[in-house]
Coordinates of C-alpha atoms and ligand atoms in Angstrom, one line a residue:
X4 CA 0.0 0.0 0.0
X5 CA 1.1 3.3 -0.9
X6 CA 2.2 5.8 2.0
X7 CA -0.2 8.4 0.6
X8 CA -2.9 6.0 -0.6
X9 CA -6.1 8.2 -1.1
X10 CA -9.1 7.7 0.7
X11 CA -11.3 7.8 -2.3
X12 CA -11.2 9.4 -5.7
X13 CA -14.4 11.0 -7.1
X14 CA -14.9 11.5 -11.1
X15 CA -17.3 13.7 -12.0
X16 CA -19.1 12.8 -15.3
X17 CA -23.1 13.4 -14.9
X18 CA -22.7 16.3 -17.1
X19 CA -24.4 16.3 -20.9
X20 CA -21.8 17.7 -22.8
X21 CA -24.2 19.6 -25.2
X22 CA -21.1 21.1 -27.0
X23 CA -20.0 17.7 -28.3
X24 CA -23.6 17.3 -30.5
X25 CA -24.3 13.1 -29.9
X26 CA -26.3 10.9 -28.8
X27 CA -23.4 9.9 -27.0
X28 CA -22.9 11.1 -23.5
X29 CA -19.4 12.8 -23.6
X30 CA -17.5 11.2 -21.5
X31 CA -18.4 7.1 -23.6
X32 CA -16.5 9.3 -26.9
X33 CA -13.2 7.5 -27.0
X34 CA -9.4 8.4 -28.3
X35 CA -6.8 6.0 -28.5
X36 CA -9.4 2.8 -27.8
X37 CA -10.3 4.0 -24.3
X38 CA -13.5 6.2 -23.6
X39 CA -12.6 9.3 -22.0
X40 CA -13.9 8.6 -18.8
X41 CA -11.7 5.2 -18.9
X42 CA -8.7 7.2 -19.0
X43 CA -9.6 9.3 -16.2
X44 CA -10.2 5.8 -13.9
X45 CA -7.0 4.4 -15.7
X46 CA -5.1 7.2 -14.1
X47 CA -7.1 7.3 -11.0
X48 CA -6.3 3.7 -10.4
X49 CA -2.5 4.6 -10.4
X50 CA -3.0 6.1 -7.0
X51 CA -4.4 3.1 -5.7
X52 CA -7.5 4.7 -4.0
X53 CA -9.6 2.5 -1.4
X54 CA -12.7 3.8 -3.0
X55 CA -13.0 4.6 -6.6
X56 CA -16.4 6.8 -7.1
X57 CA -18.2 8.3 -10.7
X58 CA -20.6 10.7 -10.5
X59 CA -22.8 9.4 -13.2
X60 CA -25.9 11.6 -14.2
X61 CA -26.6 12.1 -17.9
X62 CA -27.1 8.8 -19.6
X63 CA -26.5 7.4 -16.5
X64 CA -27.8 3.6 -17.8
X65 CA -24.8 3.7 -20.3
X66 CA -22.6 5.5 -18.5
X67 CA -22.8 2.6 -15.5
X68 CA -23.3 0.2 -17.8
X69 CA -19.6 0.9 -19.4
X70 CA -18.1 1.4 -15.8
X71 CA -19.3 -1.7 -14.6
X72 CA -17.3 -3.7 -18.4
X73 CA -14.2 -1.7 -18.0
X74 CA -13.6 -2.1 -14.3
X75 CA -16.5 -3.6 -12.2
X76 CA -14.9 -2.5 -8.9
X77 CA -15.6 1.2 -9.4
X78 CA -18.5 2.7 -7.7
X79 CA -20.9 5.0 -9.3
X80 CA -23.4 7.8 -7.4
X81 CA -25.9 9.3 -9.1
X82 CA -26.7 13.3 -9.6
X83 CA -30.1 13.5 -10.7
X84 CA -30.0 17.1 -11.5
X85 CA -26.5 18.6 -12.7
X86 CA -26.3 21.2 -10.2
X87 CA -23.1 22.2 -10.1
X88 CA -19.6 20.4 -9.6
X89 CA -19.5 20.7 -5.5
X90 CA -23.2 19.2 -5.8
X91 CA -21.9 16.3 -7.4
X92 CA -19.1 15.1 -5.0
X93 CA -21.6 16.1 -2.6
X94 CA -23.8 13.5 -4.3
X95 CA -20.6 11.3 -3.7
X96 CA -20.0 11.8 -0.4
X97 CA -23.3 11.0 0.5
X98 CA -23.4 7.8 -1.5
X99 CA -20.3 6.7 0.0
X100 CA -21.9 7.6 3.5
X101 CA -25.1 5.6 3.0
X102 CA -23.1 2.4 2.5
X103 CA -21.1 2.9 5.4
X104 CA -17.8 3.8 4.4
X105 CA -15.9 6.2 7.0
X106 CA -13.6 8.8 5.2
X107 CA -10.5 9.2 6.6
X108 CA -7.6 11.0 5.0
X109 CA -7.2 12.1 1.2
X110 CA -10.3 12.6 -1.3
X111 CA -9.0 13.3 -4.5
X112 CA -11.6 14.7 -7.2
X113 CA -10.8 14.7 -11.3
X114 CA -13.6 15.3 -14.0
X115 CA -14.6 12.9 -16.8
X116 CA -13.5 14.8 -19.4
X117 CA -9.8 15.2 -18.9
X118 CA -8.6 12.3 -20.7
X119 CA -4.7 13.3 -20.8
X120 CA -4.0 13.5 -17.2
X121 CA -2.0 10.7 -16.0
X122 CA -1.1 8.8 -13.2
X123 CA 1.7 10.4 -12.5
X124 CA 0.5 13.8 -12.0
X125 CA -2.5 13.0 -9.6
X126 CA 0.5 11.0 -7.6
X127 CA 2.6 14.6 -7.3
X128 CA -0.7 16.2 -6.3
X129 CA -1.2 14.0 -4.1
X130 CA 2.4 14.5 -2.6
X131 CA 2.3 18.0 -2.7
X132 CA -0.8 17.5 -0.7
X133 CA 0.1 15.7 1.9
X134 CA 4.0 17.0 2.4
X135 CA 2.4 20.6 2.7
X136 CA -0.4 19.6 5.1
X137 CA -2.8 21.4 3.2
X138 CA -6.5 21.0 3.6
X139 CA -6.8 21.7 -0.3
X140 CA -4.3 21.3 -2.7
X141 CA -5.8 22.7 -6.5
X142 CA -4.0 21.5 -9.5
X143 CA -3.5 24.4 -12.1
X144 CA -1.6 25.1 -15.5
X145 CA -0.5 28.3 -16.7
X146 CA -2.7 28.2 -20.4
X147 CA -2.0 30.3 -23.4
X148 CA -5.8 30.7 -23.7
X149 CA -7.9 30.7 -20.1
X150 CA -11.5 31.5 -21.5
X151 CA -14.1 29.7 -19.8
X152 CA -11.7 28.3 -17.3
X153 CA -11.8 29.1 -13.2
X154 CA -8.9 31.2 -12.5
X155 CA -6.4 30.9 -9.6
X156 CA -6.2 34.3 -7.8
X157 CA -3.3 34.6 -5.5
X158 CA -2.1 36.9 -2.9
X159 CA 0.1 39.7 -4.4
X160 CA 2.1 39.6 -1.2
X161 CA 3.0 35.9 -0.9
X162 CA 1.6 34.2 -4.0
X163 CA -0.7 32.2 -1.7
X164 CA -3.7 30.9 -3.3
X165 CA -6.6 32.8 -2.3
X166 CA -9.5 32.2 -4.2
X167 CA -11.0 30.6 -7.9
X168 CA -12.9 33.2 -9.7
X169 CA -15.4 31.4 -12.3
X170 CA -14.7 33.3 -15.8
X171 CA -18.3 34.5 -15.6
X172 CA -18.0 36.0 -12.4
X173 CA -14.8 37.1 -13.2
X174 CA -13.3 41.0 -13.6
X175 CA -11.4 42.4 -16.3
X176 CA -8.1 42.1 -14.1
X177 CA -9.0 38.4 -13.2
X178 CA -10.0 37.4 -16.5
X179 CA -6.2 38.5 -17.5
X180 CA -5.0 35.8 -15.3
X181 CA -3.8 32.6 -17.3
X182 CA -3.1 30.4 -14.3
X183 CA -6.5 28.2 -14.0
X184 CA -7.8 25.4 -12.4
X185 CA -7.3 22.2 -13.6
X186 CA -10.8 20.9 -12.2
X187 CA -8.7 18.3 -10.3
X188 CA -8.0 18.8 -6.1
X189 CA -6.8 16.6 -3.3
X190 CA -9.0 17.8 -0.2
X191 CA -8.9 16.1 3.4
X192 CA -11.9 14.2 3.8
X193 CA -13.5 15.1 6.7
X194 CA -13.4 19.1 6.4
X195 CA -13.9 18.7 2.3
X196 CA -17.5 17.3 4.1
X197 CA -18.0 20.5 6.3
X198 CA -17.2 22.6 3.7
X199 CA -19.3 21.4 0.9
X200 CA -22.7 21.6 3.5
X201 CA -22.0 26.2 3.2
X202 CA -21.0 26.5 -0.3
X203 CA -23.9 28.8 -1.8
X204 CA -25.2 29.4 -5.3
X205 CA -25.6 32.5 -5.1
X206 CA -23.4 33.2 -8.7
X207 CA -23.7 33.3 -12.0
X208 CA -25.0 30.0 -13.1
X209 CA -26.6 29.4 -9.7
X210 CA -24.8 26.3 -8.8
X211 CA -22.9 25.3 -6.2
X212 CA -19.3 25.5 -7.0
X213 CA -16.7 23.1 -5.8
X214 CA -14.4 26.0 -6.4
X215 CA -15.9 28.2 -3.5
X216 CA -14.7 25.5 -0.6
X217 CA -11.1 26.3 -1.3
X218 CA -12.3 30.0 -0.5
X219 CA -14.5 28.5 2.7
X220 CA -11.8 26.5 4.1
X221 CA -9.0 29.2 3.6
X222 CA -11.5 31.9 5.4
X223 CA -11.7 29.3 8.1
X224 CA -7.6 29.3 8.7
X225 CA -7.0 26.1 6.9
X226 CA -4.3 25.6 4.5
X227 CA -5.1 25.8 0.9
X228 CA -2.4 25.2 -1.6
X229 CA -1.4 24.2 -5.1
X230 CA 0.4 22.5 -7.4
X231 CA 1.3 23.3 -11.0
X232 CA 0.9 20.9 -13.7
X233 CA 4.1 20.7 -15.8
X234 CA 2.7 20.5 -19.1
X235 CA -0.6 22.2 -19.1
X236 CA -1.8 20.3 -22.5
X237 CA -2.3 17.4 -20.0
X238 CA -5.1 18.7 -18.2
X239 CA -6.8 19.6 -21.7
X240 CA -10.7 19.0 -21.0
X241 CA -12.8 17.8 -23.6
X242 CA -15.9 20.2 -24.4
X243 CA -16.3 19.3 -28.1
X244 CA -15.2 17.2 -31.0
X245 CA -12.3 19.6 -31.9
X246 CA -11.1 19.1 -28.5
X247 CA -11.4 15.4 -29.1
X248 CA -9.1 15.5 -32.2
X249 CA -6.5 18.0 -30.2
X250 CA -6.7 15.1 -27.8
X251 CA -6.5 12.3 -29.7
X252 CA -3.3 13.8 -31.3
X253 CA -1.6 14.8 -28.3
X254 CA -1.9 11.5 -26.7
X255 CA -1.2 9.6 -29.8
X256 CA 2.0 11.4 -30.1
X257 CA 2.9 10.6 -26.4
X258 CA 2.2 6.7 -27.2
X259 CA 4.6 6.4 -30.1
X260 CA 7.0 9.1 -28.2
X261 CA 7.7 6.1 -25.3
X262 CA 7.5 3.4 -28.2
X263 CA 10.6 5.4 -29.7
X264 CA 12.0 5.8 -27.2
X265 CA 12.0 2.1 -26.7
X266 CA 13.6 1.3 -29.7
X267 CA 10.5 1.1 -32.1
X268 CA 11.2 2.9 -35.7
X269 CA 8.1 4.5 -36.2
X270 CA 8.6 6.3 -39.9
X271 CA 6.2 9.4 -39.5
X272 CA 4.6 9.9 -36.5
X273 CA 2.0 12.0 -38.1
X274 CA 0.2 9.4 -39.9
X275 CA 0.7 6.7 -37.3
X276 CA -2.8 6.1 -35.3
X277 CA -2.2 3.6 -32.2
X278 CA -4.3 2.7 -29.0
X279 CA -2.8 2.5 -25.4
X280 CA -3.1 -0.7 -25.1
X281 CA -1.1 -1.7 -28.0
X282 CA 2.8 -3.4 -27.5
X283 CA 6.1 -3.4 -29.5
X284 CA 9.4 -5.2 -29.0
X285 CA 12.7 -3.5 -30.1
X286 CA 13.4 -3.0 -33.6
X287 CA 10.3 -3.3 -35.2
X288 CA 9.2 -0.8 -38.0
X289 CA 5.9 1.2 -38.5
X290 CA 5.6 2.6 -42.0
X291 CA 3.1 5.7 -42.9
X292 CA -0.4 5.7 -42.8
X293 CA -0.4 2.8 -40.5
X294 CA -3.3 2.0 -37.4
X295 CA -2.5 0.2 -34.5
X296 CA -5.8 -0.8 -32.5
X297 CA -6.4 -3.1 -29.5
X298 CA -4.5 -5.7 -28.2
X299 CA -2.2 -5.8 -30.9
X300 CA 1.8 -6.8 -30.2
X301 CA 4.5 -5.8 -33.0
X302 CA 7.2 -8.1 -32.2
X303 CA 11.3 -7.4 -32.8
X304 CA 12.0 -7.1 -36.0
X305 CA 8.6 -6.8 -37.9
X306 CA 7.8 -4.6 -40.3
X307 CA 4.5 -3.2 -40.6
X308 CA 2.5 -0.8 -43.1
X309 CA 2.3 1.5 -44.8
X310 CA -1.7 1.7 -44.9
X311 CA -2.3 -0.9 -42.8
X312 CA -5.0 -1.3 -40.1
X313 CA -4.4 -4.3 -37.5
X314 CA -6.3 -4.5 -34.5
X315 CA -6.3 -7.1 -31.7
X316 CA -3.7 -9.0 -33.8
X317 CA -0.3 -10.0 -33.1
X318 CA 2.5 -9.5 -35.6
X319 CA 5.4 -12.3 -35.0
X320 CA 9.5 -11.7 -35.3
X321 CA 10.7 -10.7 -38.3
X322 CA 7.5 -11.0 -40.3
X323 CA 6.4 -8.2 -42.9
X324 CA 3.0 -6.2 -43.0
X325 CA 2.5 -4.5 -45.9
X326 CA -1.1 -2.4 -46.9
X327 CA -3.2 -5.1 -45.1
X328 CA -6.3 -5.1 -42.5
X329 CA -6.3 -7.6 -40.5
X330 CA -8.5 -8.6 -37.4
X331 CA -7.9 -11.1 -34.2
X332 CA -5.0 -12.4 -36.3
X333 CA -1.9 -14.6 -35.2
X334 CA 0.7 -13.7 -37.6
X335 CA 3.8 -16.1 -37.1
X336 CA 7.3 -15.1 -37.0
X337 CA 9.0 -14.4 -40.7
X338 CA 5.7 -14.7 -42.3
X339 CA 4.8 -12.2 -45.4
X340 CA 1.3 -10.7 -45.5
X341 CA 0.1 -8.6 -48.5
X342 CA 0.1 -6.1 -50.4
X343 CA -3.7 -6.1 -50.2
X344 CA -4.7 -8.9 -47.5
X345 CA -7.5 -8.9 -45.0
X346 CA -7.0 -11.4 -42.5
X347 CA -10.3 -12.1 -40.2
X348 CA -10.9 -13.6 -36.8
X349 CA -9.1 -16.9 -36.1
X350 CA -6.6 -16.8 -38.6
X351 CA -3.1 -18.1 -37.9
X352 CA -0.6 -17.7 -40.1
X353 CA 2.7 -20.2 -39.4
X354 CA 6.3 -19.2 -39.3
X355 CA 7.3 -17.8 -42.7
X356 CA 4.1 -18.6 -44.5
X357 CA 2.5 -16.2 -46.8
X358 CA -0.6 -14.7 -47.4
X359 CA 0.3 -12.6 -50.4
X360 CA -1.6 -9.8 -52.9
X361 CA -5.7 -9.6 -52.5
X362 CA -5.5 -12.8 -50.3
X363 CA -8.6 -12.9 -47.5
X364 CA -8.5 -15.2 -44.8
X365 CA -10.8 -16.4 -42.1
X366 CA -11.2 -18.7 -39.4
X367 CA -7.7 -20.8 -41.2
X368 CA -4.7 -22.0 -39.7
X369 CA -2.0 -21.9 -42.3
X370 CA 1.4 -24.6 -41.7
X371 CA 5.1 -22.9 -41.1
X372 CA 6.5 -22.3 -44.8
X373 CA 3.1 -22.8 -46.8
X374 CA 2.1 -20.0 -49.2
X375 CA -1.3 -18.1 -50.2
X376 CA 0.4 -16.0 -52.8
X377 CA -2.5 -14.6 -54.9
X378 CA -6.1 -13.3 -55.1
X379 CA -7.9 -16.4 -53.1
X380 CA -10.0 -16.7 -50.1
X381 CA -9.3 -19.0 -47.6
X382 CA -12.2 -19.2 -45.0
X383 CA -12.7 -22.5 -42.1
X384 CA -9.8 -24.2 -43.2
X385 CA -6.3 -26.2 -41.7
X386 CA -3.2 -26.2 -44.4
X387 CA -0.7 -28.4 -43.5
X388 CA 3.3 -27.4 -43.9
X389 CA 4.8 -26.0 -47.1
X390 CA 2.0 -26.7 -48.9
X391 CA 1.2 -24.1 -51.8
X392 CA -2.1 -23.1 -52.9
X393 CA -2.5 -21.9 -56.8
X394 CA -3.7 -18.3 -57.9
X395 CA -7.5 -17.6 -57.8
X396 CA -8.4 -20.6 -55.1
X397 CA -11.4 -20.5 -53.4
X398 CA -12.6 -22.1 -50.4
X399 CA -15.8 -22.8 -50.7
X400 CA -17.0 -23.1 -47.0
X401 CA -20.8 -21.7 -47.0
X402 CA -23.7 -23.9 -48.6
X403 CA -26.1 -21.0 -47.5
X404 CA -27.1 -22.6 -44.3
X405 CA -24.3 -23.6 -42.5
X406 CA -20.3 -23.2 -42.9
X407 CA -18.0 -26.1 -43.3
X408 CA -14.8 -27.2 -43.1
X409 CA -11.6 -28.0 -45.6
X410 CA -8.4 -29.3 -44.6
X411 CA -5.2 -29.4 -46.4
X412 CA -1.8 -31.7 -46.2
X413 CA 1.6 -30.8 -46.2
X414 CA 3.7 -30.6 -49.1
X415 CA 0.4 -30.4 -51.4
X416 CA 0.8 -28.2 -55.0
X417 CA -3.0 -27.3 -55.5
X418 CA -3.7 -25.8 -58.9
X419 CA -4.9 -22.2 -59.7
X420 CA -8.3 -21.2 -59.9
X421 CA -9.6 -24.2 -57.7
X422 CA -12.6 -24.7 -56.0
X423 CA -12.2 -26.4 -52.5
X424 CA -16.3 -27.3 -51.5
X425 CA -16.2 -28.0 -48.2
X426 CA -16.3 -30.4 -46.4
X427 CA -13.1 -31.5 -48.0
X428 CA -9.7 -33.0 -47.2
X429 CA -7.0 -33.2 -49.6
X430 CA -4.1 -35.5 -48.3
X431 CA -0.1 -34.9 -47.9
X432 CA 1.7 -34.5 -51.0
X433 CA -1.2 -34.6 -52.9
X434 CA -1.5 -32.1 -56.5
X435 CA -4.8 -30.9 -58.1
X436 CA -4.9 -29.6 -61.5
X437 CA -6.0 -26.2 -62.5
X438 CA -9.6 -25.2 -62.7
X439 CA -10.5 -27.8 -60.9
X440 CA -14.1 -28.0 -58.2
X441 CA -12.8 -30.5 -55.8
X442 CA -15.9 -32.1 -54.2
X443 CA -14.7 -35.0 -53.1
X444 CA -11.4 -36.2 -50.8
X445 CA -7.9 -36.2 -52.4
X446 CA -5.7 -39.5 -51.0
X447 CA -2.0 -38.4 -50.5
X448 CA -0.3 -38.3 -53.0
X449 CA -3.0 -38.5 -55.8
X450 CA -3.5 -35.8 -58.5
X451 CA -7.0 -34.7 -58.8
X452 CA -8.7 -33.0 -62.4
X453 CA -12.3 -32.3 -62.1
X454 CA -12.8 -29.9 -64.9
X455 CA -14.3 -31.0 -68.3
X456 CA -12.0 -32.0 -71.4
X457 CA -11.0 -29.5 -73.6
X458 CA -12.2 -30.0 -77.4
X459 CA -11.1 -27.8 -80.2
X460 CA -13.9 -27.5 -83.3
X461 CA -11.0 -26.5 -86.1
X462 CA -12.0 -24.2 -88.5
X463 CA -15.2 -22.7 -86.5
X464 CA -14.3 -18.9 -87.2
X465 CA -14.1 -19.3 -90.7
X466 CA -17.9 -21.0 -90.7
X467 CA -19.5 -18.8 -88.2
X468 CA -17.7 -15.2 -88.5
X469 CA -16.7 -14.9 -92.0
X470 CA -15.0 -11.8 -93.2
X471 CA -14.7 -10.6 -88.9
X472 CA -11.3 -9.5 -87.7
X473 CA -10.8 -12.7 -85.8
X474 CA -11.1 -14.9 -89.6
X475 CA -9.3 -12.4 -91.2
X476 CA -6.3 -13.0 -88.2
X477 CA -6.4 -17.0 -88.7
X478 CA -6.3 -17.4 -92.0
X479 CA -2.8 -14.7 -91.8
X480 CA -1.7 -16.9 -89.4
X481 CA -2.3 -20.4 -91.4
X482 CA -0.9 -18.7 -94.1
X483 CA 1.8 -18.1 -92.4
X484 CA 2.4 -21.5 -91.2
X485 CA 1.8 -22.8 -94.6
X486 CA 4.9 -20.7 -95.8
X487 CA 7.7 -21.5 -93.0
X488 CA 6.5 -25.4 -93.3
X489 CA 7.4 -24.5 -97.3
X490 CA 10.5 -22.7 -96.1
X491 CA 11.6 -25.9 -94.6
Ligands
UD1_1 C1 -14.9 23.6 -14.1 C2 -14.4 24.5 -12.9 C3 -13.4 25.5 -13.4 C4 -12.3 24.8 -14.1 C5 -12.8 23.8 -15.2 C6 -11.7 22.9 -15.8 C7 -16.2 24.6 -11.3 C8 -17.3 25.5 -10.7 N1 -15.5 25.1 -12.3 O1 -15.6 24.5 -15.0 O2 -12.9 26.3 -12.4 O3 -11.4 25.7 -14.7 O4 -13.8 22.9 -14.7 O5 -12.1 22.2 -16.9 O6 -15.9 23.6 -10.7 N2 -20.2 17.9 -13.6 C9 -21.1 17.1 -12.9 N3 -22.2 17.6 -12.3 C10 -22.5 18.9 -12.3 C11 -21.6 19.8 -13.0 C12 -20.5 19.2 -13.6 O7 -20.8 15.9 -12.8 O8 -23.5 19.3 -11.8 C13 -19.0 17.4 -14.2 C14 -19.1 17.5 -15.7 O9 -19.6 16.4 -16.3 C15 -17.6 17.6 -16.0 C16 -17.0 18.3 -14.8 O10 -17.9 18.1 -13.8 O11 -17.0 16.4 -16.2 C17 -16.7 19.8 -15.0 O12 -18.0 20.4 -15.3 P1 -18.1 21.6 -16.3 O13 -19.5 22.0 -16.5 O14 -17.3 21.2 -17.6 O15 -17.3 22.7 -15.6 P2 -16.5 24.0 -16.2 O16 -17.5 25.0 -16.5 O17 -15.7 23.5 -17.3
MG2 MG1 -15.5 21.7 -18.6

């Protein structure tokens, strides 16, 4: 247990967020495969609080609904009516209260929409909090722009905080202020509890502020402090879908920024998309216009993109990416995958196989060494080792009702443009001719043709099309065999 291990953390995340246009509350909008809201408990969790509370309100069936999938131990309270931001961790306190938890210590609050604050700078709140004795501790951020932000008034004397002026009850000379407030605190429990029962709403929007308890508690001759973020992008608050793209970006760039740092290549930053919970290993390579999503794992030495999309997929040693989507795929170490593939859900590529140009696979596990090289889909099916599959193959797994399955040996040269109607199993070392509809089994070793003869009616061009292009073309070209059989 940590030696500062907060009491409880409160989210607050009842509000609409009526700037962001959706039928989506704000805080379910994700960046970086995490809704905003699930970046705020990721980082929450980092200070290992004993009670983990969102202020749900808004929405609040999905809202809980998504809490409850991404981390079933967090708590949620419920604020009928938004009325203000020290009314909602009011509604926490309370909620906490009627199931019989006792507050002692540290109550740390953060907002919903703040999905760039990390771990790391709640823990030196935190610190700062608790070193300094204070009763509140405010984190702010000098900000090139503070419109529509609380500002941070300090005493001119000793630069102690003394107040947070809303920007619409703001004056002129406050307004010029750029230090602001974060939205986050660390407050002490117990008088955070006193304090919240005589904040008023007599302001400008009528609410009650969570603001005005700093003021409260510093009026009483308790010690309010505060500590400054050191990069004020992180405390960037999400208030529409610009906001979201500024976010997504920034936090996209500090993903690949610790992969690089780690020994990942990643070729232009700019037009590399990845999630938080995606991994690299040293030395791989991410080419342009390339989207990382999920739980997908670039091992050493891979290569992946450009204009590929992978998600939940795992890209083995060595093995090379190239303009592909793929989905839930196992790609195995040295394999080769594209230009143009889509690999679906279950498939399983082996060590140095190949799934090469407009190749789409599904459901198949594909042996080390054997090759899908061109334009074929390979859907329910098991291909043995260094088997290779002709040009133009289909697998022919869906009868309209139900799907079924093929399975192919090792060491097996099928044909191109084959047909594989499953269910069908084609032995080791067995061939099958091209243009052939395989119905039936193959033993090992056998060659199978199942296409029809080919006849050739001689002379049918000159009959049927007399005097066309094509007549006038074979009768050049008899002639010209008639005169190099005289030549000889
Ligand atoms: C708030 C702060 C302001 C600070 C800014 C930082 C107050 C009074 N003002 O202003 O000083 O600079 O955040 O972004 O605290 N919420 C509820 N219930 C409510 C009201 C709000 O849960 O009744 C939630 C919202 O969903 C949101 C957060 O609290 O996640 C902040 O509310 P918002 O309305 O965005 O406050 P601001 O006006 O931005
Ligand atoms: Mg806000």
């Amino acid at each position: 247990m940590s030696a500062n291990r907060p009491a409880a953390v409160v989210v607050l995340a009842a509000g609409e967020g009526t700037r962001m246009k959706s039928a989506t509350p704000k805080v379910l909008h994700a960046i970086c495969g995490r809704s905003l809201v699930g970046h705020v408990v990721a980082a929450s969790r980092e200070l290992d609080p004993e009670h983990l509370v969102v202020i749900v309100g808004h929405e609040r069936a999905k809202v809980s609904a998504h809490l409850a999938e991404i981390d079933p131990t967090v708590r949620t309270a419920v604020q009928h009516e938004q009325n203000g931001t020290g009314h909602a961790v009011r509604m926490g306190l309370e909620e906490l209260g009627n199931s019989g938890v006792v507050l002692d210590g540290t109550v740390v609050v953060v907002c919903g929409d703040t999905p760039l604050l990390t771990g790391g700078t709640l823990r030196k709140l935190s610190d700062v909090h608790a070193a300094d004795g204070n009763a509140v501790t405010v984190l702010t951020a000098e900000v090139p722009d503070s419109t529509g932000y609380g500002r941070i008034v300090r005493d001119a004397a000793t630069g102690a905080v003394t107040a947070i002026v809303e920007h619409k009850d703001a004056t002129d000379a406050q307004r010029a202020i750029r230090e602001i407030n974060s939205g986050v605190f660390a407050f002490d429990a117990q008088l955070l509890t006193d304090a919240l029962g005589k904040v008023r709403t007599d302001n400008s929007q009528g609410e009650e502020y969570l603001t005005d308890v700093l003021g409260i508690l510093r009026e009483a001759g308790h010690r309010v402090g505060a500590a400054v973020a050191g990069d004020h992008r992180e405390i960037l608050g999400i208030n529409n879908r610009v906001q979201l793209a500024e976010a997504r970006k920034l936090l996209n760039e500090r993903l690949l920024h610790v992969a690089m740092m780690d020994g990942v290549t990643v070729v232009d930053p700019a037009s590399t998309l990845v999630d938080v919970t995606v991994t690299f290993e040293r030395d791989s390579v991410v080419h342009p216009g390339t989207q990382l999503l999920g739980a997908t794992h670039i091992a050493t030495g891979a290569e992946v993109g450009p204009n590929s999309r992978l998600k939940d997929t795992t890209v083995g040693a060595g093995a090379v990416v190239d303009n592909t989507v793929a989905d839930g795929a196992l790609i195995g170490e040295g394999a080769n995958v594209g230009p143009y593939a889509y690999l679906r859900p279950g498939t399983q590529l082996g060590t140095k196989s190949k799934a090469g140009a407009y190749v789409e696979m599904k459901n198949a596990v594909i042996g080390e060494g054997t090759k899908v090289p061109h334009l074929s889909y390979v859907g329910d099916a098991t291909i043995g080792e260094f088997t290779n599959i002709g040009a133009a193959s289909v697998f022919v797994n869906y009868d309209g009702v139900k799907k079924h399955h093929t399975t192919i040996g090792s060491h097996c040269r099928t044909g191109s443009d084959n047909m594989f109607v499953a269910p069908v199993t084609i032995g080791d070392g067995a061939y099958t001719a091209a243009g052939s509809v395989i119905t039936k089994d193959v033993p090992p070793g056998s060659l199978a043709v199942a296409r029809g003869q080919q006849r050739n009616i001689e002379g049918w061009v000159a009959r049927k099309r007399p005097g066309s292009a094509a007549a006038q073309a074979a009768s050049a070209a008899q002639q010209d065999g008639r005169e190099t059989d005289a030549e000889q």
